[in-house]
mmCIF file of C-alpha atoms in Angstrom:
data_model
loop_
_atom_site.group_PDB
_atom_site.id
_atom_site.type_symbol
_atom_site.label_atom_id
_atom_site.label_comp_id
_atom_site.label_asym_id
_atom_site.label_seq_id
_atom_site.Cartn_x
_atom_site.Cartn_y
_atom_site.Cartn_z
ATOM 1 C CA MET A 1 25.415 20.627 33.090
ATOM 2 C CA VAL A 2 28.629 19.561 32.256
ATOM 3 C CA THR A 3 30.277 15.972 33.532
ATOM 4 C CA ALA A 4 33.928 14.808 33.116
ATOM 5 C CA PHE A 5 35.005 11.264 33.181
ATOM 6 C CA GLY A 6 38.963 10.524 34.446
ATOM 7 C CA ILE A 7 40.335 7.124 33.113
ATOM 8 C CA VAL A 8 43.688 5.865 34.874
ATOM 9 C CA PRO A 9 45.246 2.832 32.887
ATOM 10 C CA ASP A 10 45.144 -0.672 34.556
ATOM 11 C CA SER A 11 42.884 0.526 37.041
ATOM 12 C CA SER A 12 40.259 -1.848 38.653
ATOM 13 C CA LEU A 13 36.799 -0.520 38.070
ATOM 14 C CA GLN A 14 35.277 -2.964 40.877
ATOM 15 C CA GLU A 15 37.602 -1.151 43.688
ATOM 16 C CA ILE A 16 35.904 2.637 43.173
ATOM 17 C CA PRO A 17 32.939 3.173 45.346
ATOM 18 C CA ASN A 18 29.922 4.303 43.645
ATOM 19 C CA LYS A 19 27.671 7.477 45.152
ATOM 20 C CA LYS A 20 24.840 8.932 44.212
ATOM 21 C CA ILE A 21 24.323 12.741 44.258
ATOM 22 C CA VAL A 22 21.085 14.144 43.725
ATOM 23 C CA ARG A 23 20.763 18.265 43.880
ATOM 24 C CA ALA A 24 17.992 20.622 42.653
ATOM 25 C CA LEU A 25 19.175 22.867 40.084
ATOM 26 C CA PRO A 26 16.889 26.178 40.384
ATOM 27 C CA LEU A 27 16.426 27.733 36.527
ATOM 28 C CA PRO A 28 18.399 30.981 35.699
ATOM 29 C CA GLU A 29 16.705 34.130 36.731
ATOM 30 C CA LYS A 30 16.508 35.204 33.169
ATOM 31 C CA PHE A 31 14.430 32.137 32.022
ATOM 32 C CA ALA A 32 12.775 31.889 34.694
ATOM 33 C CA SER A 33 11.185 35.124 34.180
ATOM 34 C CA SER A 34 10.726 34.922 30.424
ATOM 35 C CA ASP A 35 9.347 37.390 28.320
ATOM 36 C CA PRO A 36 5.620 36.651 28.555
ATOM 37 C CA GLU A 37 5.822 37.094 24.481
ATOM 38 C CA MET A 38 8.419 34.441 24.080
ATOM 39 C CA THR A 39 6.926 31.351 21.997
ATOM 40 C CA PHE A 40 7.899 27.668 22.494
ATOM 41 C CA TRP A 41 7.624 24.657 19.947
ATOM 42 C CA HIS A 42 6.798 21.467 21.496
ATOM 43 C CA GLN A 43 6.645 17.731 20.423
ATOM 44 C CA GLU A 44 4.099 15.426 22.209
ATOM 45 C CA SER A 45 4.174 11.739 21.228
ATOM 46 C CA ILE A 46 0.535 10.560 21.076
ATOM 47 C CA ARG A 47 0.213 7.551 23.686
ATOM 48 C CA ARG A 48 -2.088 4.451 23.490
ATOM 49 C CA GLY A 49 -6.050 6.019 23.952
ATOM 50 C CA ASP A 50 -5.024 9.233 23.809
ATOM 51 C CA THR A 51 -7.433 11.975 23.296
ATOM 52 C CA ILE A 52 -6.487 15.634 21.743
ATOM 53 C CA SER A 53 -7.869 16.715 25.399
ATOM 54 C CA ALA A 54 -5.251 14.793 26.847
ATOM 55 C CA ILE A 55 -2.477 15.945 24.985
ATOM 56 C CA LEU A 56 -3.720 19.538 25.319
ATOM 57 C CA ALA A 57 -3.906 19.224 29.242
ATOM 58 C CA ARG A 58 0.405 17.501 28.850
ATOM 59 C CA LEU A 59 1.118 20.707 26.939
ATOM 60 C CA GLU A 60 -0.475 22.910 29.618
ATOM 61 C CA ILE A 61 -2.712 24.742 27.349
ATOM 62 C CA SER A 62 -4.872 27.236 29.021
ATOM 63 C CA GLN A 63 -8.375 25.722 29.831
ATOM 64 C CA LYS A 64 -9.622 29.177 27.663
ATOM 65 C CA ASP A 65 -7.587 28.170 24.682
ATOM 66 C CA LYS A 66 -8.606 24.476 24.912
ATOM 67 C CA SER A 67 -12.306 24.776 25.052
ATOM 68 C CA ARG A 68 -12.032 27.495 21.938
ATOM 69 C CA PHE A 69 -9.513 24.445 19.966
ATOM 70 C CA LEU A 70 -11.750 21.681 20.906
ATOM 71 C CA ASP A 71 -14.801 23.647 19.680
ATOM 72 C CA THR A 72 -12.722 24.653 16.150
ATOM 73 C CA VAL A 73 -11.484 20.863 15.375
ATOM 74 C CA ARG A 74 -14.847 19.241 16.186
ATOM 75 C CA GLY A 75 -15.472 16.540 13.396
ATOM 76 C CA SER A 76 -12.357 17.190 12.280
ATOM 77 C CA ARG A 77 -11.037 13.629 10.432
ATOM 78 C CA ALA A 78 -7.185 13.947 11.747
ATOM 79 C CA MET A 79 -8.327 14.086 15.602
ATOM 80 C CA SER A 80 -10.577 10.987 15.328
ATOM 81 C CA GLN A 81 -6.892 9.417 13.742
ATOM 82 C CA LEU A 82 -4.813 9.858 16.568
ATOM 83 C CA LYS A 83 -2.200 7.301 16.075
ATOM 84 C CA PRO A 84 0.110 5.845 19.006
ATOM 85 C CA GLY A 85 3.911 6.620 18.208
ATOM 86 C CA GLU A 86 3.109 9.925 15.929
ATOM 87 C CA ILE A 87 4.183 13.317 17.142
ATOM 88 C CA ILE A 88 1.803 16.573 17.715
ATOM 89 C CA HIS A 89 3.465 19.764 17.401
ATOM 90 C CA ALA A 90 2.816 22.736 19.490
ATOM 91 C CA GLU A 91 3.626 26.301 19.447
ATOM 92 C CA THR A 92 2.845 28.318 22.793
ATOM 93 C CA ARG A 93 3.844 30.892 25.364
ATOM 94 C CA PRO A 94 4.708 30.858 28.706
ATOM 95 C CA ASP A 95 1.447 31.506 29.928
ATOM 96 C CA GLY A 96 -0.240 28.549 28.125
ATOM 97 C CA GLU A 97 -1.576 30.337 24.941
ATOM 98 C CA LEU A 98 -1.967 27.879 22.210
ATOM 99 C CA LEU A 99 -0.729 29.897 18.999
ATOM 100 C CA ALA A 100 -0.529 27.110 16.664
ATOM 101 C CA LEU A 101 -0.486 23.076 16.413
ATOM 102 C CA ARG A 102 0.278 20.733 13.513
ATOM 103 C CA TYR A 103 -0.269 17.007 12.962
ATOM 104 C CA PHE A 104 0.724 14.946 9.890
ATOM 105 C CA TYR A 105 -1.266 11.814 10.436
ATOM 106 C CA GLY A 106 -0.564 9.745 7.344
ATOM 107 C CA ASN A 107 -0.804 9.746 3.457
ATOM 108 C CA GLY A 108 1.245 13.100 2.968
ATOM 109 C CA GLU A 109 -1.685 14.864 4.857
ATOM 110 C CA GLN A 110 -1.359 17.518 7.266
ATOM 111 C CA PHE A 111 -3.818 18.854 10.063
ATOM 112 C CA GLN A 112 -2.590 22.194 11.193
ATOM 113 C CA VAL A 113 -4.343 24.683 13.627
ATOM 114 C CA GLU A 114 -3.432 28.223 13.880
ATOM 115 C CA LYS A 115 -4.698 31.386 15.887
ATOM 116 C CA VAL A 116 -5.632 34.467 13.512
ATOM 117 C CA ASP A 117 -6.737 37.509 15.393
ATOM 118 C CA GLY A 118 -7.627 35.625 18.556
ATOM 119 C CA THR A 119 -9.474 32.810 16.446
ATOM 120 C CA PHE A 120 -8.301 29.516 15.704
ATOM 121 C CA GLU A 121 -8.659 28.493 12.177
ATOM 122 C CA LEU A 122 -8.248 25.109 10.856
ATOM 123 C CA ASN A 123 -6.805 23.695 7.695
ATOM 124 C CA GLU A 124 -6.439 19.886 6.611
ATOM 125 C CA GLN A 125 -4.652 19.665 3.254
ATOM 126 C CA SER A 126 -1.758 17.333 1.731
ATOM 127 C CA ALA A 127 1.541 18.634 3.359
ATOM 128 C CA GLU A 128 4.216 19.519 0.514
ATOM 129 C CA GLY A 129 6.898 17.564 0.389
ATOM 130 C CA ASP A 130 10.068 16.918 -1.352
ATOM 131 C CA THR A 131 9.718 14.265 -3.891
ATOM 132 C CA ARG A 132 12.566 11.971 -5.438
ATOM 133 C CA VAL A 133 12.918 9.306 -8.011
ATOM 134 C CA LEU A 134 14.614 6.561 -6.887
ATOM 135 C CA VAL A 135 15.558 3.355 -8.213
ATOM 136 C CA GLY A 136 16.453 -0.324 -7.200
ATOM 137 C CA SER A 137 17.310 -3.711 -8.159
ATOM 138 C CA GLY A 138 16.996 -7.498 -7.144
ATOM 139 C CA MET A 139 16.929 -11.100 -7.506
ATOM 140 C CA ILE A 140 14.454 -13.977 -6.431
ATOM 141 C CA SER A 141 15.591 -16.516 -4.398
ATOM 142 C CA SER A 142 12.554 -17.505 -2.878
ATOM 143 C CA SER A 143 9.424 -14.819 -3.087
ATOM 144 C CA LEU A 144 9.210 -11.845 -4.557
ATOM 145 C CA PHE A 145 8.527 -9.901 -1.090
ATOM 146 C CA ALA A 146 11.798 -11.689 0.122
ATOM 147 C CA ALA A 147 13.559 -10.426 -2.563
ATOM 148 C CA VAL A 148 12.183 -6.691 -2.275
ATOM 149 C CA ASP A 149 12.953 -6.645 1.557
ATOM 150 C CA LYS A 150 16.988 -8.331 0.798
ATOM 151 C CA ALA A 151 17.189 -5.293 -1.992
ATOM 152 C CA ASP A 152 15.832 -2.739 0.781
ATOM 153 C CA LEU A 153 13.036 -1.387 -1.342
ATOM 154 C CA PRO A 154 9.915 -0.669 0.638
ATOM 155 C CA SER A 155 6.890 -3.561 0.598
ATOM 156 C CA THR A 156 4.521 -2.031 -1.217
ATOM 157 C CA ILE A 157 6.908 -2.041 -4.469
ATOM 158 C CA ALA A 158 6.296 -5.692 -4.668
ATOM 159 C CA SER A 159 2.567 -5.244 -4.193
ATOM 160 C CA GLN A 160 2.820 -2.458 -7.407
ATOM 161 C CA MET A 161 5.050 -4.892 -9.520
ATOM 162 C CA ILE A 162 2.050 -7.689 -9.185
ATOM 163 C CA ASP A 163 -0.696 -5.435 -9.920
ATOM 164 C CA ILE A 164 1.084 -3.867 -13.150
ATOM 165 C CA PHE A 165 1.903 -7.513 -14.154
ATOM 166 C CA SER A 166 -1.355 -9.001 -13.055
ATOM 167 C CA SER A 167 -2.688 -9.839 -16.497
ATOM 168 C CA SER A 168 0.641 -11.137 -17.899
ATOM 169 C CA ILE A 169 2.767 -12.839 -14.990
ATOM 170 C CA ASP A 170 0.823 -15.247 -12.923
ATOM 171 C CA PHE A 171 3.042 -14.561 -9.619
ATOM 172 C CA HIS A 172 1.506 -17.858 -7.963
ATOM 173 C CA ARG A 173 2.891 -19.970 -10.502
ATOM 174 C CA ASP A 174 5.418 -18.227 -12.831
ATOM 175 C CA ILE A 175 7.715 -16.669 -10.492
ATOM 176 C CA ARG A 176 11.301 -18.761 -10.641
ATOM 177 C CA LYS A 177 14.499 -18.586 -8.504
ATOM 178 C CA GLY A 178 16.760 -16.116 -10.419
ATOM 179 C CA ASP A 179 14.256 -14.037 -11.639
ATOM 180 C CA ARG A 180 15.227 -10.721 -11.388
ATOM 181 C CA PHE A 181 13.937 -7.007 -11.352
ATOM 182 C CA THR A 182 14.648 -3.226 -11.667
ATOM 183 C CA VAL A 183 12.476 -0.454 -10.481
ATOM 184 C CA VAL A 184 12.207 3.134 -10.800
ATOM 185 C CA TYR A 185 10.056 4.826 -8.197
ATOM 186 C CA GLU A 186 8.574 7.626 -6.674
ATOM 187 C CA SER A 187 9.429 8.936 -2.639
ATOM 188 C CA THR A 188 8.107 12.015 -0.725
ATOM 189 C CA GLN A 189 9.322 13.309 2.145
ATOM 190 C CA ASP A 190 7.380 15.633 4.420
ATOM 191 C CA GLU A 191 7.571 18.656 6.330
ATOM 192 C CA SER A 192 7.583 15.933 9.687
ATOM 193 C CA GLY A 193 10.692 13.908 7.897
ATOM 194 C CA LYS A 194 8.361 11.085 7.080
ATOM 195 C CA THR A 195 8.660 8.922 4.046
ATOM 196 C CA GLN A 196 5.839 7.865 1.586
ATOM 197 C CA VAL A 197 6.335 5.691 -0.852
ATOM 198 C CA GLY A 198 4.853 6.598 -4.183
ATOM 199 C CA ARG A 199 4.129 5.562 -7.445
ATOM 200 C CA VAL A 200 6.279 2.899 -9.778
ATOM 201 C CA LEU A 201 7.253 5.061 -12.475
ATOM 202 C CA ALA A 202 8.762 1.983 -14.456
ATOM 203 C CA VAL A 203 10.011 -1.724 -13.853
ATOM 204 C CA GLU A 204 11.617 -4.317 -15.687
ATOM 205 C CA PHE A 205 10.568 -7.796 -14.780
ATOM 206 C CA PHE A 206 12.811 -10.853 -16.102
ATOM 207 C CA ASN A 207 11.182 -14.240 -15.613
ATOM 208 C CA LYS A 208 11.328 -17.152 -17.159
ATOM 209 C CA GLU A 209 14.432 -15.461 -18.960
ATOM 210 C CA LYS A 210 11.877 -13.053 -20.860
ATOM 211 C CA SER A 211 12.338 -9.676 -20.281
ATOM 212 C CA ARG A 212 8.815 -7.189 -19.545
ATOM 213 C CA ARG A 213 8.910 -3.617 -19.096
ATOM 214 C CA ALA A 214 6.367 -1.325 -18.227
ATOM 215 C CA VAL A 215 6.311 2.749 -17.652
ATOM 216 C CA TYR A 216 3.589 4.916 -16.349
ATOM 217 C CA PHE A 217 1.860 7.190 -18.677
ATOM 218 C CA GLN A 218 -0.909 9.733 -18.161
ATOM 219 C CA PRO A 219 -2.713 11.207 -21.394
ATOM 220 C CA SER A 220 -3.762 14.653 -20.567
ATOM 221 C CA GLY A 221 -7.451 14.466 -19.285
ATOM 222 C CA ASP A 222 -7.695 11.104 -18.931
ATOM 223 C CA GLU A 223 -6.609 8.078 -16.400
ATOM 224 C CA GLY A 224 -3.160 7.302 -16.101
ATOM 225 C CA GLY A 225 -2.149 3.631 -16.389
ATOM 226 C CA TYR A 226 1.067 1.375 -17.558
ATOM 227 C CA TYR A 227 2.424 0.279 -21.117
ATOM 228 C CA THR A 228 5.188 -1.256 -22.913
ATOM 229 C CA PRO A 229 8.121 1.121 -24.065
ATOM 230 C CA GLU A 230 6.170 0.612 -27.170
ATOM 231 C CA GLY A 231 2.887 1.973 -25.843
ATOM 232 C CA GLU A 232 0.978 -0.877 -25.909
ATOM 233 C CA SER A 233 -1.417 -1.399 -22.924
ATOM 234 C CA LEU A 234 -0.201 -3.707 -19.931
ATOM 235 C CA SER A 235 -3.874 -3.550 -18.901
ATOM 236 C CA LYS A 236 -6.102 -7.126 -19.978
ATOM 237 C CA PRO A 237 -9.670 -7.204 -19.391
ATOM 238 C CA PHE A 238 -9.353 -10.359 -17.200
ATOM 239 C CA LEU A 239 -6.456 -10.412 -14.376
ATOM 240 C CA MET A 240 -4.268 -13.618 -13.974
ATOM 241 C CA ALA A 241 -5.525 -14.340 -10.524
ATOM 242 C CA PRO A 242 -8.255 -13.142 -8.048
ATOM 243 C CA LEU A 243 -6.043 -12.924 -5.048
ATOM 244 C CA LYS A 244 -2.908 -10.980 -4.256
ATOM 245 C CA PHE A 245 -0.822 -13.324 -2.936
ATOM 246 C CA SER A 246 -1.781 -16.945 -2.575
ATOM 247 C CA ARG A 247 -0.691 -20.411 -3.952
ATOM 248 C CA ILE A 248 -2.598 -22.900 -6.185
ATOM 249 C CA SER A 249 -4.139 -26.007 -4.439
ATOM 250 C CA SER A 250 -5.881 -27.612 -7.484
ATOM 251 C CA GLY A 251 -6.049 -26.909 -10.837
ATOM 252 C CA PHE A 252 -7.839 -27.308 -13.620
ATOM 253 C CA THR A 253 -8.262 -31.109 -14.427
ATOM 254 C CA HIS A 254 -10.889 -33.266 -15.922
ATOM 255 C CA ALA A 255 -10.221 -35.798 -13.369
ATOM 256 C CA ARG A 256 -9.448 -35.371 -9.995
ATOM 257 C CA TYR A 257 -9.687 -37.398 -6.801
ATOM 258 C CA HIS A 258 -12.603 -35.155 -4.828
ATOM 259 C CA PRO A 259 -11.340 -35.450 -1.189
ATOM 260 C CA ILE A 260 -14.931 -35.346 0.186
ATOM 261 C CA LEU A 261 -17.066 -37.214 -1.859
ATOM 262 C CA LYS A 262 -14.259 -39.879 -2.271
ATOM 263 C CA ARG A 263 -14.437 -40.510 -5.888
ATOM 264 C CA TRP A 264 -12.893 -38.941 -9.179
ATOM 265 C CA ARG A 265 -14.531 -36.004 -10.839
ATOM 266 C CA ALA A 266 -13.826 -32.983 -13.151
ATOM 267 C CA HIS A 267 -12.295 -29.977 -11.464
ATOM 268 C CA ARG A 268 -13.280 -27.436 -13.819
ATOM 269 C CA GLY A 269 -11.921 -24.393 -11.991
ATOM 270 C CA ILE A 270 -8.614 -23.277 -9.864
ATOM 271 C CA ASP A 271 -8.361 -23.639 -6.375
ATOM 272 C CA TYR A 272 -6.365 -20.643 -4.599
ATOM 273 C CA ALA A 273 -4.947 -22.005 -0.775
ATOM 274 C CA ALA A 274 -4.922 -18.878 1.428
ATOM 275 C CA PRO A 275 -5.927 -17.553 5.077
ATOM 276 C CA THR A 276 -9.538 -17.267 5.641
ATOM 277 C CA GLY A 277 -10.363 -13.559 5.519
ATOM 278 C CA THR A 278 -7.903 -12.955 2.406
ATOM 279 C CA PRO A 279 -9.396 -10.498 0.457
ATOM 280 C CA VAL A 280 -11.268 -11.537 -3.199
ATOM 281 C CA MET A 281 -11.304 -9.480 -6.240
ATOM 282 C CA ALA A 282 -13.190 -9.087 -9.118
ATOM 283 C CA THR A 283 -10.849 -10.331 -11.762
ATOM 284 C CA ALA A 284 -12.815 -8.438 -14.407
ATOM 285 C CA ASN A 285 -15.389 -5.413 -14.499
ATOM 286 C CA GLY A 286 -18.839 -6.544 -14.767
ATOM 287 C CA THR A 287 -22.396 -7.084 -12.647
ATOM 288 C CA VAL A 288 -23.093 -9.171 -9.867
ATOM 289 C CA GLU A 289 -25.230 -11.964 -11.245
ATOM 290 C CA PHE A 290 -25.603 -14.080 -8.182
ATOM 291 C CA LYS A 291 -24.584 -13.478 -4.448
ATOM 292 C CA GLY A 292 -25.693 -16.060 -1.950
ATOM 293 C CA LYS A 293 -25.256 -20.243 -1.191
ATOM 294 C CA GLN A 294 -25.124 -22.807 -3.727
ATOM 295 C CA SER A 295 -24.645 -26.422 -3.085
ATOM 296 C CA GLY A 296 -21.382 -27.482 -2.903
ATOM 297 C CA TYR A 297 -19.623 -23.941 -3.624
ATOM 298 C CA GLY A 298 -21.058 -22.377 -0.503
ATOM 299 C CA ASN A 299 -20.850 -18.816 -0.094
ATOM 300 C CA LEU A 300 -20.598 -17.792 -3.837
ATOM 301 C CA VAL A 301 -20.592 -14.724 -6.053
ATOM 302 C CA VAL A 302 -20.998 -15.108 -10.000
ATOM 303 C CA LEU A 303 -20.086 -11.992 -12.177
ATOM 304 C CA LYS A 304 -21.484 -11.268 -15.587
ATOM 305 C CA HIS A 305 -18.889 -9.098 -17.784
ATOM 306 C CA ASP A 306 -20.413 -9.620 -21.180
ATOM 307 C CA ALA A 307 -22.739 -11.638 -23.351
ATOM 308 C CA GLN A 308 -20.166 -14.532 -23.163
ATOM 309 C CA TYR A 309 -17.876 -14.134 -20.182
ATOM 310 C CA SER A 310 -18.686 -14.680 -16.335
ATOM 311 C CA SER A 311 -16.562 -15.874 -13.531
ATOM 312 C CA ALA A 312 -17.603 -17.539 -10.142
ATOM 313 C CA TYR A 313 -15.977 -17.170 -6.954
ATOM 314 C CA GLY A 314 -17.005 -20.021 -4.007
ATOM 315 C CA HIS A 315 -16.200 -21.191 -0.826
ATOM 316 C CA LEU A 316 -16.395 -17.433 0.476
ATOM 317 C CA SER A 317 -15.967 -16.851 3.979
ATOM 318 C CA GLY A 318 -18.282 -13.960 3.665
ATOM 319 C CA PHE A 319 -19.146 -10.906 1.092
ATOM 320 C CA ASN A 320 -18.231 -7.504 0.828
ATOM 321 C CA LYS A 321 -20.967 -5.696 2.700
ATOM 322 C CA LYS A 322 -21.481 -3.290 0.031
ATOM 323 C CA LEU A 323 -22.151 -6.064 -2.924
ATOM 324 C CA GLN A 324 -25.621 -6.513 -3.924
ATOM 325 C CA LYS A 325 -27.096 -8.590 -6.989
ATOM 326 C CA GLY A 326 -27.248 -6.119 -10.159
ATOM 327 C CA MET A 327 -24.312 -3.798 -9.214
ATOM 328 C CA ARG A 328 -21.586 -2.648 -11.188
ATOM 329 C CA ILE A 329 -17.915 -4.005 -10.479
ATOM 330 C CA LYS A 330 -14.876 -2.805 -11.429
ATOM 331 C CA GLN A 331 -11.704 -4.771 -12.001
ATOM 332 C CA GLY A 332 -9.757 -5.079 -8.901
ATOM 333 C CA ASP A 333 -12.582 -4.921 -6.290
ATOM 334 C CA ILE A 334 -13.000 -6.504 -3.086
ATOM 335 C CA ILE A 335 -16.084 -8.961 -3.586
ATOM 336 C CA GLY A 336 -15.134 -11.091 -0.747
ATOM 337 C CA PHE A 337 -13.128 -13.143 1.238
ATOM 338 C CA VAL A 338 -11.540 -16.380 1.290
ATOM 339 C CA GLY A 339 -13.216 -19.339 3.725
ATOM 340 C CA SER A 340 -13.867 -23.060 3.338
ATOM 341 C CA THR A 341 -18.066 -22.788 3.045
ATOM 342 C CA GLY A 342 -20.006 -25.796 1.186
ATOM 343 C CA MET A 343 -17.827 -28.905 0.380
ATOM 344 C CA ALA A 344 -14.410 -27.781 1.101
ATOM 345 C CA THR A 345 -11.379 -29.504 3.060
ATOM 346 C CA GLY A 346 -9.552 -25.834 4.060
ATOM 347 C CA PRO A 347 -9.466 -22.313 3.553
ATOM 348 C CA HIS A 348 -9.731 -21.927 -0.247
ATOM 349 C CA LEU A 349 -11.205 -19.482 -3.182
ATOM 350 C CA HIS A 350 -12.549 -21.974 -6.186
ATOM 351 C CA TYR A 351 -12.327 -19.773 -8.947
ATOM 352 C CA GLU A 352 -14.163 -20.344 -12.525
ATOM 353 C CA LEU A 353 -14.059 -18.614 -15.559
ATOM 354 C CA ARG A 354 -17.060 -19.117 -17.977
ATOM 355 C CA ILE A 355 -17.632 -18.958 -21.823
ATOM 356 C CA ASN A 356 -21.147 -18.851 -22.361
ATOM 357 C CA GLY A 357 -21.864 -21.229 -19.123
ATOM 358 C CA VAL A 358 -19.072 -23.266 -19.657
ATOM 359 C CA GLN A 359 -16.007 -23.525 -17.578
ATOM 360 C CA ARG A 360 -12.740 -22.719 -19.117
ATOM 361 C CA ASP A 361 -9.308 -23.312 -17.792
ATOM 362 C CA PRO A 362 -7.916 -19.025 -18.017
ATOM 363 C CA SER A 363 -4.887 -20.265 -18.389
ATOM 364 C CA LYS A 364 -5.258 -21.028 -21.674
ATOM 365 C CA ILE A 365 -7.661 -18.647 -22.563
ATOM 366 C CA VAL A 366 -6.471 -15.808 -24.824
ATOM 367 C CA MET A 367 -7.776 -12.557 -24.124
ATOM 368 C CA PRO A 368 -7.897 -9.658 -26.339
ATOM 369 C CA ALA A 369 -5.747 -6.630 -25.696
ATOM 370 C CA ALA A 370 -6.615 -3.382 -24.302
ATOM 371 C CA GLN A 371 -6.218 -0.222 -26.178
ATOM 372 C CA PRO A 372 -2.595 1.313 -26.715
ATOM 373 C CA VAL A 373 -1.664 4.553 -26.443
ATOM 374 C CA SER A 374 -3.533 6.889 -28.963
ATOM 375 C CA LYS A 375 -1.383 8.347 -32.021
ATOM 376 C CA LYS A 376 -2.533 11.795 -30.855
ATOM 377 C CA HIS A 377 -0.510 11.312 -27.441
ATOM 378 C CA TYR A 378 1.756 9.300 -28.843
ATOM 379 C CA SER A 379 4.636 12.174 -29.223
ATOM 380 C CA VAL A 380 3.906 12.919 -25.507
ATOM 381 C CA PHE A 381 4.392 9.340 -24.493
ATOM 382 C CA ARG A 382 7.691 8.415 -25.976
ATOM 383 C CA ARG A 383 8.866 12.354 -25.204
ATOM 384 C CA GLN A 384 7.517 11.625 -21.405
ATOM 385 C CA THR A 385 8.752 7.819 -20.950
ATOM 386 C CA ARG A 386 12.046 8.105 -22.876
ATOM 387 C CA GLU A 387 13.625 9.238 -19.476
ATOM 388 C CA LEU A 388 12.335 6.315 -17.476
ATOM 389 C CA THR A 389 12.956 3.724 -20.349
ATOM 390 C CA SER A 390 17.231 5.037 -19.876
ATOM 391 C CA ARG A 391 17.019 4.795 -16.312
ATOM 392 C CA LEU A 392 16.150 1.297 -16.652
ATOM 393 C CA ASP A 393 18.918 0.461 -19.329
ATOM 394 C CA LEU A 394 21.424 1.774 -16.982
ATOM 395 C CA LEU A 395 20.021 -0.108 -14.434
ATOM 396 C CA ARG A 396 20.103 -3.534 -15.713
ATOM 397 C CA ASN A 397 23.694 -2.846 -17.021
ATOM 398 C CA THR A 398 24.701 -1.865 -13.140
ATOM 399 C CA SER A 399 22.702 -4.827 -11.953
ATOM 400 C CA PHE A 400 24.425 -7.204 -14.728
ATOM 401 C CA ALA A 401 27.820 -5.768 -13.762
ATOM 402 C CA ALA A 402 27.204 -6.642 -9.677
ATOM 403 C CA LEU A 403 25.508 -10.148 -10.358
ATOM 404 C CA ASN A 404 28.536 -11.019 -12.649
#
């Protein structure tokens, strides 16, 4: 189809009459009687409430192939995760024969069914993609997430930075206007064109005019983690806070006016104000010592970490369904959710760090450091992280030049 427009200078469009013409355009003979062996690739968008059966019907797949396909994919994880707006790719013949169907359903995973010798074969695997190393930088004017968004970086970068520095920076109290960051991270684009943000490989964070750097390193045959460029581990026995993102409404003090009891009393914990249902994390590895209701604490979880240390989490709206007394918990595991049970005027988490059963101010306790990179891995660590620190150096100088 060809459309042409003629434009006359200084002409009035209002004087031109409009006329609607609708004509049937028959397909050319050669196309209408196409080769039965010809194949076509279709893209079908997943609609809200869609099923794979409905999608196959829109693709006009033959009843025989439709039945065989449904039998093959019965119980498939991908087919139970049809997301509205995503695309199904299908290869068919003019008579409705289905040759192949692909679906990229998130996290770089690919669902693929192909017809081989008249039989459908299912394959679910990680889709190969093009991985790139990207860099970015930003300055905080209101919050870390706002700064990351302004720097046109994925929001998951902010979450990763909070996790990386969670044991050395209190992102609820320590962040200041003018703090800045530089970050090196992975980004993967799969065959469908989707981009998946990967791991932060290196990051530098300037807080209170003090620079903190972290690089990712995974020793052979061991778990990876974040270290300073000198090889010191950034992992700590205790996280600085049990919530991903919140604000402190009451700190640790020996004299606070209690809003319910209407009298002055000690407040031997830290209150984190957050919406009801906000996940609460274990600040350290340990064992569930108590789970249940306890007077003013309301719903309470107490974790025993070792002979000396324990932590308490009060006013919870509910517990992790799998949580049981005596079970082992890892640092960062979700144990419950913010609420206002017990003596609470609003939704918040009451958190306590206890040493030998006595509540202590978490912000004033010096915890032992985790193990650094071992001597046998140190040369490999230096070699693998040298390029990452060089990128931070380059980005820092570029950022300073831009800021000045």
